[in-house]
PDB file of C-alpha atoms in Angstrom:
ATOM      1  CA  MET A   1       0.018   0.010  -0.213  1.00 37.00           C
ATOM      2  CA  GLU A   2       1.438   3.393  -0.773  1.00 39.00           C
ATOM      3  CA  THR A   3       2.066   5.734   1.551  1.00 39.00           C
ATOM      4  CA  THR A   4       0.626   9.515   1.525  1.00 40.00           C
ATOM      5  CA  ASP A   5       3.110  12.561   0.545  1.00 38.00           C
ATOM      6  CA  ALA A   6       2.865  14.000   4.399  1.00 41.00           C
ATOM      7  CA  ALA A   7       3.620  10.072   5.942  1.00 40.00           C
ATOM      8  CA  GLY A   8       6.633  10.030   2.864  1.00 42.00           C
ATOM      9  CA  ALA A   9       7.435  13.388   3.861  1.00 42.00           C
ATOM     10  CA  ALA A  10       7.719  12.065   7.918  1.00 40.00           C
ATOM     11  CA  ILE A  11       9.695   9.093   7.040  1.00 43.00           C
ATOM     12  CA  ARG A  12      12.267  10.902   5.062  1.00 67.00           C
ATOM     13  CA  ARG A  13      12.443  13.275   8.196  1.00 75.00           C
ATOM     14  CA  ALA A  14      12.881  10.706  10.549  1.00 75.00           C
ATOM     15  CA  ASP A  15      15.546   9.047   8.406  1.00 76.00           C
ATOM     16  CA  ALA A  16      17.079  12.683   7.812  1.00 77.00           C
ATOM     17  CA  GLY A  17      17.020  13.224  11.842  1.00 84.00           C
ATOM     18  CA  GLN A  18      18.747   9.635  11.918  1.00 85.00           C
ATOM     19  CA  LEU A  19      21.541  10.420   9.713  1.00 82.00           C
ATOM     20  CA  VAL A  20      22.163  13.478  11.325  1.00 86.00           C
ATOM     21  CA  LEU A  21      22.623  11.890  14.686  1.00 92.00           C
ATOM     22  CA  VAL A  22      24.783   9.440  13.512  1.00 90.00           C
ATOM     23  CA  ALA A  23      27.070  12.297  12.199  1.00 88.00           C
ATOM     24  CA  ALA A  24      26.842  13.593  15.650  1.00 92.00           C
ATOM     25  CA  ILE A  25      27.778  10.933  17.750  1.00 94.00           C
ATOM     26  CA  TRP A  26      30.497   9.717  15.366  1.00 93.00           C
ATOM     27  CA  GLY A  27      32.198  13.256  14.799  1.00 92.00           C
ATOM     28  CA  ALA A  28      32.108  13.420  18.884  1.00 96.00           C
ATOM     29  CA  SER A  29      34.166  10.103  18.814  1.00 96.00           C
ATOM     30  CA  TYR A  30      37.253  12.201  18.031  1.00 96.00           C
ATOM     31  CA  LEU A  31      36.581  14.391  20.963  1.00 95.00           C
ATOM     32  CA  PHE A  32      36.370  11.313  23.157  1.00 97.00           C
ATOM     33  CA  ILE A  33      39.321  10.121  21.753  1.00 97.00           C
ATOM     34  CA  ARG A  34      41.140  13.481  21.964  1.00 96.00           C
ATOM     35  CA  ILE A  35      40.057  13.563  25.823  1.00 97.00           C
ATOM     36  CA  ALA A  36      40.933   9.788  26.903  1.00 97.00           C
ATOM     37  CA  ALA A  37      43.812   9.083  25.095  1.00 97.00           C
ATOM     38  CA  PRO A  38      46.499  11.361  27.005  1.00 96.00           C
ATOM     39  CA  ALA A  39      45.100   9.550  30.202  1.00 97.00           C
ATOM     40  CA  PHE A  40      45.162   6.185  29.474  1.00 98.00           C
ATOM     41  CA  GLY A  41      47.765   5.717  26.382  1.00 97.00           C
ATOM     42  CA  PRO A  42      46.994   4.742  23.009  1.00 97.00           C
ATOM     43  CA  VAL A  43      47.877   1.222  23.800  1.00 98.00           C
ATOM     44  CA  ALA A  44      45.858   0.511  26.416  1.00 98.00           C
ATOM     45  CA  MET A  45      43.164   2.880  25.673  1.00 98.00           C
ATOM     46  CA  ALA A  46      42.644   0.856  22.429  1.00 97.00           C
ATOM     47  CA  GLY A  47      42.548  -2.565  24.719  1.00 98.00           C
ATOM     48  CA  ALA A  48      40.024  -0.788  26.896  1.00 97.00           C
ATOM     49  CA  ARG A  49      37.769   0.560  24.207  1.00 96.00           C
ATOM     50  CA  ALA A  50      37.789  -2.976  22.305  1.00 96.00           C
ATOM     51  CA  LEU A  51      37.264  -4.887  25.418  1.00 97.00           C
ATOM     52  CA  LEU A  52      34.261  -2.839  26.598  1.00 97.00           C
ATOM     53  CA  ALA A  53      32.348  -2.523  23.108  1.00 95.00           C
ATOM     54  CA  ALA A  54      32.947  -6.192  23.046  1.00 96.00           C
ATOM     55  CA  LEU A  55      30.703  -6.328  26.360  1.00 96.00           C
ATOM     56  CA  MET A  56      28.233  -4.381  25.253  1.00 95.00           C
ATOM     57  CA  MET A  57      28.032  -5.811  21.941  1.00 95.00           C
ATOM     58  CA  LEU A  58      28.092  -9.671  23.030  1.00 95.00           C
ATOM     59  CA  PRO A  59      24.483  -9.470  24.388  1.00 94.00           C
ATOM     60  CA  LEU A  60      23.122  -8.122  20.895  1.00 91.00           C
ATOM     61  CA  LEU A  61      24.711 -10.810  19.403  1.00 94.00           C
ATOM     62  CA  LEU A  62      23.642 -13.718  21.551  1.00 94.00           C
ATOM     63  CA  TRP A  63      20.008 -11.836  21.588  1.00 94.00           C
ATOM     64  CA  GLN A  64      19.622 -12.430  17.830  1.00 93.00           C
ATOM     65  CA  GLY A  65      21.452 -15.926  18.287  1.00 96.00           C
ATOM     66  CA  LEU A  66      24.198 -15.085  15.978  1.00 95.00           C
ATOM     67  CA  GLY A  67      26.788 -16.320  18.208  1.00 95.00           C
ATOM     68  CA  GLY A  68      27.250 -19.594  15.730  1.00 96.00           C
ATOM     69  CA  THR A  69      27.385 -17.545  12.633  1.00 96.00           C
ATOM     70  CA  ALA A  70      30.096 -15.626  14.266  1.00 96.00           C
ATOM     71  CA  LEU A  71      32.038 -18.720  15.200  1.00 96.00           C
ATOM     72  CA  ARG A  72      31.778 -20.544  11.497  1.00 97.00           C
ATOM     73  CA  HIS A  73      33.249 -17.678   9.992  1.00 97.00           C
ATOM     74  CA  TRP A  74      35.781 -16.520  12.477  1.00 96.00           C
ATOM     75  CA  LYS A  75      38.825 -16.260  10.403  1.00 97.00           C
ATOM     76  CA  GLY A  76      37.263 -13.148   8.261  1.00 97.00           C
ATOM     77  CA  ILE A  77      35.851 -11.725  11.350  1.00 96.00           C
ATOM     78  CA  ALA A  78      39.098 -12.027  13.070  1.00 97.00           C
ATOM     79  CA  LEU A  79      41.168  -9.922  10.277  1.00 97.00           C
ATOM     80  CA  VAL A  80      38.442  -7.674  10.255  1.00 95.00           C
ATOM     81  CA  GLY A  81      39.239  -7.371  13.995  1.00 96.00           C
ATOM     82  CA  VAL A  82      42.802  -6.868  12.817  1.00 98.00           C
ATOM     83  CA  THR A  83      42.247  -4.016  10.131  1.00 96.00           C
ATOM     84  CA  ASN A  84      38.706  -2.426  11.142  1.00 93.00           C
ATOM     85  CA  VAL A  85      39.501  -1.921  15.201  1.00 95.00           C
ATOM     86  CA  ALA A  86      42.546  -2.956  16.730  1.00 97.00           C
ATOM     87  CA  LEU A  87      44.705  -0.863  14.720  1.00 98.00           C
ATOM     88  CA  PRO A  88      42.548   1.747  13.844  1.00 96.00           C
ATOM     89  CA  PHE A  89      41.647   2.700  17.399  1.00 97.00           C
ATOM     90  CA  LEU A  90      45.622   2.536  17.809  1.00 98.00           C
ATOM     91  CA  LEU A  91      45.986   4.966  15.475  1.00 98.00           C
ATOM     92  CA  PHE A  92      43.445   7.515  16.037  1.00 97.00           C
ATOM     93  CA  ASN A  93      44.675   7.426  19.668  1.00 97.00           C
ATOM     94  CA  PHE A  94      48.206   7.848  18.673  1.00 97.00           C
ATOM     95  CA  ALA A  95      47.503  10.889  16.260  1.00 96.00           C
ATOM     96  CA  ALA A  96      44.786  11.914  19.470  1.00 96.00           C
ATOM     97  CA  LEU A  97      48.304  12.849  21.225  1.00 95.00           C
ATOM     98  CA  ALA A  98      49.673  15.762  18.814  1.00 91.00           C
ATOM     99  CA  ILE A  99      46.591  16.845  16.326  1.00 91.00           C
ATOM    100  CA  PRO A 100      43.099  18.573  17.494  1.00 90.00           C
ATOM    101  CA  ALA A 101      40.179  16.071  17.137  1.00 92.00           C
ATOM    102  CA  GLY A 102      38.580  18.513  14.443  1.00 90.00           C
ATOM    103  CA  LEU A 103      41.593  17.826  12.055  1.00 89.00           C
ATOM    104  CA  SER A 104      41.270  13.904  13.150  1.00 92.00           C
ATOM    105  CA  SER A 105      37.517  13.958  11.759  1.00 91.00           C
ATOM    106  CA  ILE A 106      38.458  15.809   8.583  1.00 91.00           C
ATOM    107  CA  LEU A 107      41.082  13.271   7.443  1.00 91.00           C
ATOM    108  CA  SER A 108      39.014  10.397   8.484  1.00 90.00           C
ATOM    109  CA  SER A 109      36.613  11.523   5.647  1.00 87.00           C
ATOM    110  CA  THR A 110      38.963  10.152   3.481  1.00 90.00           C
ATOM    111  CA  THR A 111      37.472   6.478   3.931  1.00 88.00           C
ATOM    112  CA  PRO A 112      35.452   6.433   0.600  1.00 86.00           C
ATOM    113  CA  LEU A 113      38.518   7.814  -1.233  1.00 90.00           C
ATOM    114  CA  PHE A 114      40.360   4.611   0.140  1.00 91.00           C
ATOM    115  CA  ALA A 115      37.966   2.281  -0.725  1.00 88.00           C
ATOM    116  CA  ALA A 116      37.343   3.388  -3.966  1.00 88.00           C
ATOM    117  CA  LEU A 117      40.831   3.044  -4.940  1.00 91.00           C
ATOM    118  CA  ILE A 118      41.665  -0.159  -3.123  1.00 92.00           C
ATOM    119  CA  GLY A 119      38.579  -1.635  -5.088  1.00 89.00           C
ATOM    120  CA  ALA A 120      39.961  -0.384  -8.074  1.00 90.00           C
ATOM    121  CA  ILE A 121      43.374  -1.720  -7.861  1.00 91.00           C
ATOM    122  CA  TRP A 122      42.351  -5.237  -5.231  1.00 91.00           C
ATOM    123  CA  LEU A 123      39.407  -6.341  -6.935  1.00 86.00           C
ATOM    124  CA  GLY A 124      39.635  -4.415 -10.593  1.00 87.00           C
ATOM    125  CA  GLU A 125      36.621  -2.315  -9.962  1.00 84.00           C
ATOM    126  CA  ALA A 126      35.827   0.443 -12.948  1.00 82.00           C
ATOM    127  CA  LEU A 127      37.530   3.717 -12.465  1.00 82.00           C
ATOM    128  CA  THR A 128      35.430   6.053 -14.560  1.00 87.00           C
ATOM    129  CA  VAL A 129      36.819   9.564 -15.244  1.00 88.00           C
ATOM    130  CA  GLN A 130      34.186  10.883 -12.445  1.00 88.00           C
ATOM    131  CA  ARG A 131      35.714   8.449  -9.850  1.00 86.00           C
ATOM    132  CA  MET A 132      39.407   9.182 -10.961  1.00 90.00           C
ATOM    133  CA  THR A 133      38.151  12.975 -10.740  1.00 91.00           C
ATOM    134  CA  GLY A 134      37.121  12.499  -7.388  1.00 90.00           C
ATOM    135  CA  LEU A 135      39.967  10.673  -5.957  1.00 92.00           C
ATOM    136  CA  ALA A 136      42.174  13.530  -7.510  1.00 93.00           C
ATOM    137  CA  ILE A 137      40.219  16.396  -6.034  1.00 93.00           C
ATOM    138  CA  GLY A 138      40.000  14.218  -2.682  1.00 92.00           C
ATOM    139  CA  PHE A 139      44.009  13.637  -2.211  1.00 92.00           C
ATOM    140  CA  ALA A 140      44.704  16.976  -3.212  1.00 92.00           C
ATOM    141  CA  GLY A 141      42.659  18.461  -0.341  1.00 89.00           C
ATOM    142  CA  VAL A 142      44.247  16.133   1.819  1.00 89.00           C
ATOM    143  CA  LEU A 143      48.010  17.722   0.634  1.00 86.00           C
ATOM    144  CA  LEU A 144      46.621  21.005   0.930  1.00 84.00           C
ATOM    145  CA  LEU A 145      45.763  20.285   4.398  1.00 82.00           C
ATOM    146  CA  VAL A 146      48.686  18.943   5.532  1.00 77.00           C
ATOM    147  CA  ALA A 147      50.771  20.989   3.846  1.00 74.00           C
ATOM    148  CA  ASP A 148      51.205  23.890   6.345  1.00 60.00           C
ATOM    149  CA  LYS A 149      52.245  22.786   9.878  1.00 49.00           C
ATOM    150  CA  VAL A 150      50.633  26.094  11.352  1.00 46.00           C
ATOM    151  CA  HIS A 151      47.389  24.957  10.765  1.00 49.00           C
ATOM    152  CA  LEU A 152      47.495  21.245  11.837  1.00 49.00           C
ATOM    153  CA  GLY A 153      48.883  21.331  15.610  1.00 49.00           C
ATOM    154  CA  GLN A 154      51.183  22.913  18.230  1.00 57.00           C
ATOM    155  CA  GLY A 155      54.276  20.122  18.449  1.00 63.00           C
ATOM    156  CA  PRO A 156      56.998  19.733  15.974  1.00 75.00           C
ATOM    157  CA  LEU A 157      56.372  19.302  12.356  1.00 75.00           C
ATOM    158  CA  TRP A 158      57.390  15.849  12.452  1.00 80.00           C
ATOM    159  CA  GLN A 159      54.561  14.593  15.010  1.00 86.00           C
ATOM    160  CA  THR A 160      52.103  16.713  13.331  1.00 85.00           C
ATOM    161  CA  LEU A 161      52.857  14.984  10.024  1.00 87.00           C
ATOM    162  CA  ALA A 162      53.318  11.216  11.847  1.00 91.00           C
ATOM    163  CA  ALA A 163      49.600  11.764  13.343  1.00 93.00           C
ATOM    164  CA  SER A 164      48.258  12.861  10.191  1.00 91.00           C
ATOM    165  CA  VAL A 165      49.588  10.138   8.596  1.00 93.00           C
ATOM    166  CA  ALA A 166      48.324   7.727  11.143  1.00 96.00           C
ATOM    167  CA  CYS A 167      44.577   9.307  10.533  1.00 95.00           C
ATOM    168  CA  LEU A 168      44.835   8.453   7.085  1.00 95.00           C
ATOM    169  CA  ALA A 169      46.561   5.145   7.360  1.00 97.00           C
ATOM    170  CA  ALA A 170      43.687   4.298   9.821  1.00 96.00           C
ATOM    171  CA  THR A 171      41.192   5.658   6.906  1.00 94.00           C
ATOM    172  CA  MET A 172      43.116   3.139   4.235  1.00 95.00           C
ATOM    173  CA  LEU A 173      42.462   0.248   6.665  1.00 96.00           C
ATOM    174  CA  TYR A 174      38.774   1.145   7.023  1.00 92.00           C
ATOM    175  CA  GLY A 175      38.794   1.194   3.016  1.00 90.00           C
ATOM    176  CA  PHE A 176      40.434  -2.250   2.742  1.00 93.00           C
ATOM    177  CA  THR A 177      38.091  -3.416   5.552  1.00 91.00           C
ATOM    178  CA  GLY A 178      34.926  -2.351   3.502  1.00 88.00           C
ATOM    179  CA  ASN A 179      36.508  -4.278  -0.054  1.00 90.00           C
ATOM    180  CA  PHE A 180      37.319  -7.299   1.770  1.00 92.00           C
ATOM    181  CA  THR A 181      33.518  -7.864   4.096  1.00 89.00           C
ATOM    182  CA  ARG A 182      32.073  -6.736   0.447  1.00 86.00           C
ATOM    183  CA  ARG A 183      34.152  -9.873  -1.203  1.00 90.00           C
ATOM    184  CA  TYR A 184      33.826 -12.200   1.853  1.00 93.00           C
ATOM    185  CA  LEU A 185      31.638 -11.716   4.386  1.00 91.00           C
ATOM    186  CA  ALA A 186      28.696 -10.329   2.376  1.00 87.00           C
ATOM    187  CA  HIS A 187      26.249 -13.038   3.413  1.00 91.00           C
ATOM    188  CA  VAL A 188      27.176 -12.520   7.654  1.00 91.00           C
ATOM    189  CA  PRO A 189      24.951 -10.876   9.480  1.00 91.00           C
ATOM    190  CA  PRO A 190      26.508  -7.394  10.469  1.00 89.00           C
ATOM    191  CA  VAL A 191      26.072  -8.057  14.304  1.00 91.00           C
ATOM    192  CA  ALA A 192      27.839 -11.003  13.840  1.00 93.00           C
ATOM    193  CA  VAL A 193      30.995  -8.955  12.097  1.00 92.00           C
ATOM    194  CA  ALA A 194      30.859  -6.224  14.556  1.00 92.00           C
ATOM    195  CA  ALA A 195      30.786  -7.801  17.715  1.00 94.00           C
ATOM    196  CA  GLY A 196      32.961 -10.855  16.836  1.00 95.00           C
ATOM    197  CA  SER A 197      35.789  -8.150  15.636  1.00 95.00           C
ATOM    198  CA  GLN A 198      35.299  -6.216  18.538  1.00 95.00           C
ATOM    199  CA  VAL A 199      35.746  -9.487  20.819  1.00 96.00           C
ATOM    200  CA  ALA A 200      38.778 -10.610  18.313  1.00 97.00           C
ATOM    201  CA  ALA A 201      40.632  -7.282  18.808  1.00 97.00           C
ATOM    202  CA  ALA A 202      40.022  -7.032  22.262  1.00 97.00           C
ATOM    203  CA  ALA A 203      41.974 -10.235  22.329  1.00 97.00           C
ATOM    204  CA  LEU A 204      44.842  -9.098  20.259  1.00 97.00           C
ATOM    205  CA  LEU A 205      44.931  -6.243  22.556  1.00 98.00           C
ATOM    206  CA  ALA A 206      44.620  -7.721  26.251  1.00 98.00           C
ATOM    207  CA  MET A 207      48.146  -8.239  26.964  1.00 98.00           C
ATOM    208  CA  PRO A 208      49.686  -5.194  25.367  1.00 98.00           C
ATOM    209  CA  MET A 209      47.096  -3.424  27.170  1.00 98.00           C
ATOM    210  CA  ALA A 210      47.992  -5.027  30.338  1.00 97.00           C
ATOM    211  CA  VAL A 211      51.627  -4.467  29.661  1.00 97.00           C
ATOM    212  CA  THR A 212      51.114  -0.717  28.759  1.00 97.00           C
ATOM    213  CA  TRP A 213      48.346   0.111  31.531  1.00 97.00           C
ATOM    214  CA  PRO A 214      49.008   3.725  33.028  1.00 97.00           C
ATOM    215  CA  ASP A 215      50.274   3.715  36.556  1.00 95.00           C
ATOM    216  CA  THR A 216      48.062   6.297  38.043  1.00 95.00           C
ATOM    217  CA  MET A 217      44.405   5.516  37.390  1.00 95.00           C
ATOM    218  CA  PRO A 218      42.828   8.196  34.786  1.00 96.00           C
ATOM    219  CA  SER A 219      40.618  10.202  36.139  1.00 96.00           C
ATOM    220  CA  THR A 220      36.608  10.092  35.755  1.00 97.00           C
ATOM    221  CA  HIS A 221      36.646  12.351  33.294  1.00 96.00           C
ATOM    222  CA  ALA A 222      38.681  10.186  31.050  1.00 97.00           C
ATOM    223  CA  TRP A 223      36.969   7.172  32.032  1.00 97.00           C
ATOM    224  CA  THR A 224      33.625   9.054  31.288  1.00 97.00           C
ATOM    225  CA  ALA A 225      34.797   9.801  27.826  1.00 97.00           C
ATOM    226  CA  LEU A 226      36.121   5.885  27.062  1.00 97.00           C
ATOM    227  CA  LEU A 227      32.835   4.853  28.061  1.00 97.00           C
ATOM    228  CA  ALA A 228      30.738   7.244  26.204  1.00 97.00           C
ATOM    229  CA  LEU A 229      33.071   6.497  22.939  1.00 96.00           C
ATOM    230  CA  CYS A 230      32.232   2.517  23.399  1.00 96.00           C
ATOM    231  CA  ALA A 231      28.823   2.782  24.304  1.00 95.00           C
ATOM    232  CA  LEU A 232      27.677   5.971  22.001  1.00 94.00           C
ATOM    233  CA  CYS A 233      30.183   6.002  19.187  1.00 93.00           C
ATOM    234  CA  THR A 234      30.667   2.158  18.978  1.00 87.00           C
ATOM    235  CA  THR A 235      27.410   0.402  19.866  1.00 88.00           C
ATOM    236  CA  PHE A 236      24.561   2.514  19.762  1.00 90.00           C
ATOM    237  CA  ALA A 237      25.450   4.326  16.277  1.00 87.00           C
ATOM    238  CA  TYR A 238      26.703   1.420  14.842  1.00 81.00           C
ATOM    239  CA  VAL A 239      23.123  -0.086  15.812  1.00 81.00           C
ATOM    240  CA  LEU A 240      21.470   2.922  14.174  1.00 83.00           C
ATOM    241  CA  PHE A 241      23.459   2.853  11.168  1.00 81.00           C
ATOM    242  CA  TYR A 242      23.008  -0.111   9.946  1.00 76.00           C
ATOM    243  CA  GLY A 243      19.176  -0.017  10.809  1.00 74.00           C
ATOM    244  CA  MET A 244      19.367   3.110   8.016  1.00 76.00           C
ATOM    245  CA  VAL A 245      21.396   0.699   5.738  1.00 70.00           C
ATOM    246  CA  ALA A 246      18.724  -1.787   5.472  1.00 67.00           C
ATOM    247  CA  ARG A 247      15.944   0.970   5.209  1.00 73.00           C
ATOM    248  CA  LEU A 248      17.742   3.339   2.554  1.00 70.00           C
ATOM    249  CA  GLY A 249      20.345   1.341   1.197  1.00 64.00           C
ATOM    250  CA  ALA A 250      24.004   1.896   1.721  1.00 62.00           C
ATOM    251  CA  SER A 251      24.838   4.745  -0.670  1.00 59.00           C
ATOM    252  CA  ARG A 252      22.609   7.127   1.245  1.00 67.00           C
ATOM    253  CA  ALA A 253      23.334   5.648   4.801  1.00 69.00           C
ATOM    254  CA  MET A 254      26.689   6.709   3.698  1.00 70.00           C
ATOM    255  CA  SER A 255      25.954  10.112   3.214  1.00 69.00           C
ATOM    256  CA  ALA A 256      26.577  10.425   7.291  1.00 75.00           C
ATOM    257  CA  LEU A 257      30.003  10.453   6.871  1.00 77.00           C
ATOM    258  CA  PHE A 258      30.088  13.680   4.896  1.00 80.00           C
ATOM    259  CA  LEU A 259      28.365  15.520   8.273  1.00 84.00           C
ATOM    260  CA  ILE A 260      31.329  13.725  10.572  1.00 88.00           C
ATOM    261  CA  PRO A 261      34.090  16.384  10.139  1.00 90.00           C
ATOM    262  CA  ALA A 262      31.574  19.279  10.592  1.00 89.00           C
ATOM    263  CA  PHE A 263      30.310  17.795  14.079  1.00 92.00           C
ATOM    264  CA  GLY A 264      33.792  16.909  14.607  1.00 92.00           C
ATOM    265  CA  VAL A 265      34.912  20.360  14.335  1.00 90.00           C
ATOM    266  CA  LEU A 266      32.471  21.351  16.312  1.00 91.00           C
ATOM    267  CA  TRP A 267      32.589  19.226  19.533  1.00 94.00           C
ATOM    268  CA  GLY A 268      36.389  20.148  18.929  1.00 92.00           C
ATOM    269  CA  GLY A 269      35.512  24.006  18.933  1.00 91.00           C
ATOM    270  CA  LEU A 270      32.926  23.851  21.949  1.00 93.00           C
ATOM    271  CA  PHE A 271      34.474  21.809  24.556  1.00 93.00           C
ATOM    272  CA  LEU A 272      38.279  21.918  23.681  1.00 92.00           C
ATOM    273  CA  ASP A 273      38.477  24.979  22.524  1.00 92.00           C
ATOM    274  CA  GLU A 274      40.192  23.912  19.013  1.00 89.00           C
ATOM    275  CA  PRO A 275      40.804  26.355  16.630  1.00 83.00           C
ATOM    276  CA  PHE A 276      39.150  26.074  13.375  1.00 82.00           C
ATOM    277  CA  THR A 277      40.708  28.172  10.213  1.00 82.00           C
ATOM    278  CA  ALA A 278      38.776  29.190   7.058  1.00 86.00           C
ATOM    279  CA  ARG A 279      42.213  26.880   5.234  1.00 82.00           C
ATOM    280  CA  MET A 280      40.819  23.925   7.183  1.00 84.00           C
ATOM    281  CA  ALA A 281      37.092  24.639   6.189  1.00 89.00           C
ATOM    282  CA  ALA A 282      38.277  24.768   2.172  1.00 89.00           C
ATOM    283  CA  CYS A 283      40.358  21.716   2.575  1.00 88.00           C
ATOM    284  CA  CYS A 284      37.431  19.663   4.301  1.00 90.00           C
ATOM    285  CA  GLY A 285      35.350  21.021   1.563  1.00 91.00           C
ATOM    286  CA  VAL A 286      37.679  19.760  -1.185  1.00 91.00           C
ATOM    287  CA  ILE A 287      38.298  16.490   0.093  1.00 91.00           C
ATOM    288  CA  LEU A 288      34.131  16.243   0.780  1.00 90.00           C
ATOM    289  CA  THR A 289      33.614  16.847  -3.095  1.00 91.00           C
ATOM    290  CA  GLY A 290      36.367  14.320  -3.809  1.00 90.00           C
ATOM    291  CA  CYS A 291      34.778  11.962  -1.698  1.00 89.00           C
ATOM    292  CA  ALA A 292      31.101  12.987  -3.259  1.00 87.00           C
ATOM    293  CA  LEU A 293      32.389  12.180  -6.825  1.00 87.00           C
ATOM    294  CA  THR A 294      33.482   9.274  -6.148  1.00 87.00           C
ATOM    295  CA  MET A 295      30.914   7.866  -4.910  1.00 80.00           C
ATOM    296  CA  GLY A 296      28.676   9.231  -7.204  1.00 81.00           C
ATOM    297  CA  LEU A 297      26.359  11.150  -4.888  1.00 78.00           C
ATOM    298  CA  VAL A 298      27.722  14.331  -7.107  1.00 79.00           C
ATOM    299  CA  LYS A 299      27.654  13.741 -11.263  1.00 82.00           C
ATOM    300  CA  LEU A 300      30.166  15.540 -13.383  1.00 77.00           C
ATOM    301  CA  PRO A 301      27.714  17.286 -16.211  1.00 72.00           C
ATOM    302  CA  GLY A 302      28.533  16.099 -19.679  1.00 62.00           C
ATOM    303  CA  TRP A 303      31.187  13.749 -18.851  1.00 53.00           C
ATOM    304  CA  ARG A 304      30.957   9.741 -20.145  1.00 52.00           C
ATOM    305  CA  ARG A 305      32.428   7.045 -18.555  1.00 48.00           C
ATOM    306  CA  ALA A 306      36.097   6.044 -19.146  1.00 46.00           C
ATOM    307  CA  PRO A 307      36.662   2.721 -18.582  1.00 47.00           C
ATOM    308  CA  VAL A 308      40.224   1.192 -16.997  1.00 42.00           C
ATOM    309  CA  ALA A 309      41.621  -1.724 -18.953  1.00 42.00           C
ATOM    310  CA  GLY A 310      39.953  -4.549 -18.541  1.00 42.00           C
ATOM    311  CA  GLU A 311      36.397  -3.197 -17.911  1.00 40.00           C
ATOM    312  CA  ALA A 312      35.433  -4.756 -20.810  1.00 38.00           C
ATOM    313  CA  SER A 313      35.232  -7.863 -19.646  1.00 37.00           C
ATOM    314  CA  ARG A 314      33.771  -7.498 -16.297  1.00 38.00           C
TER     315      ARG A 314
END
């Protein structure tokens, strides 16, 4: 039965509200990391985050009866635990020691660019003129952003650049994981992959966490940030996001990624007094334009497909 226009508009408004909510929560993750990482240290915080997230997601996994499914696909899920959880957690924690939360959130928006590039190199996906243009524009924005040390951080140049590279390495891992799960785990329920990967990451990081645990117990403020990071940004936002994927499709749900830098900068400015310059705003716009072109959310007028070699055989 068709819905009325008013009902359809109401549904669209509700979905739009959830997209904004997910982006706001994920944008806050860089704020929470910035607060907690200095107190826990990058390694101990990564282990604690994975452990707490696993404890929060396991009840959902068992409630949906997906424990056996996760065990049957444990090898692929364990790899996701390394590339999508353990290593990115470590890299973003390391970056938070040197650069503002807003900058980390802007650099994290390059995930669609790496996903498209890795998909083309590894899976032979077609690179059209539009996608190549988007990749070029997006990565040009990154180069512009990291070119001027003054706008990146307050520490030494090498420290700022190392932190920026860490963020980009984390998003490259996200891009790899997206392609890996699409090829090898597409038939596995997302909750099984999410919960199982957190468990795998927690197991991998357990010993390093114990060895590097700080001598001085982190403050209540740091613990609150860590708990909010696990409960809101990992568990709650994940459930919302995949509900939107089911209703709207992956491409539309992924549009939430484009709002994350705005919220990351907003929360950093409001709660940490981080600066936001016109240069950062312009570079963020360039990166997001490249992502939009790469994902096909924006079309280049009058440009036809230019397939890469071998595309005709696919």
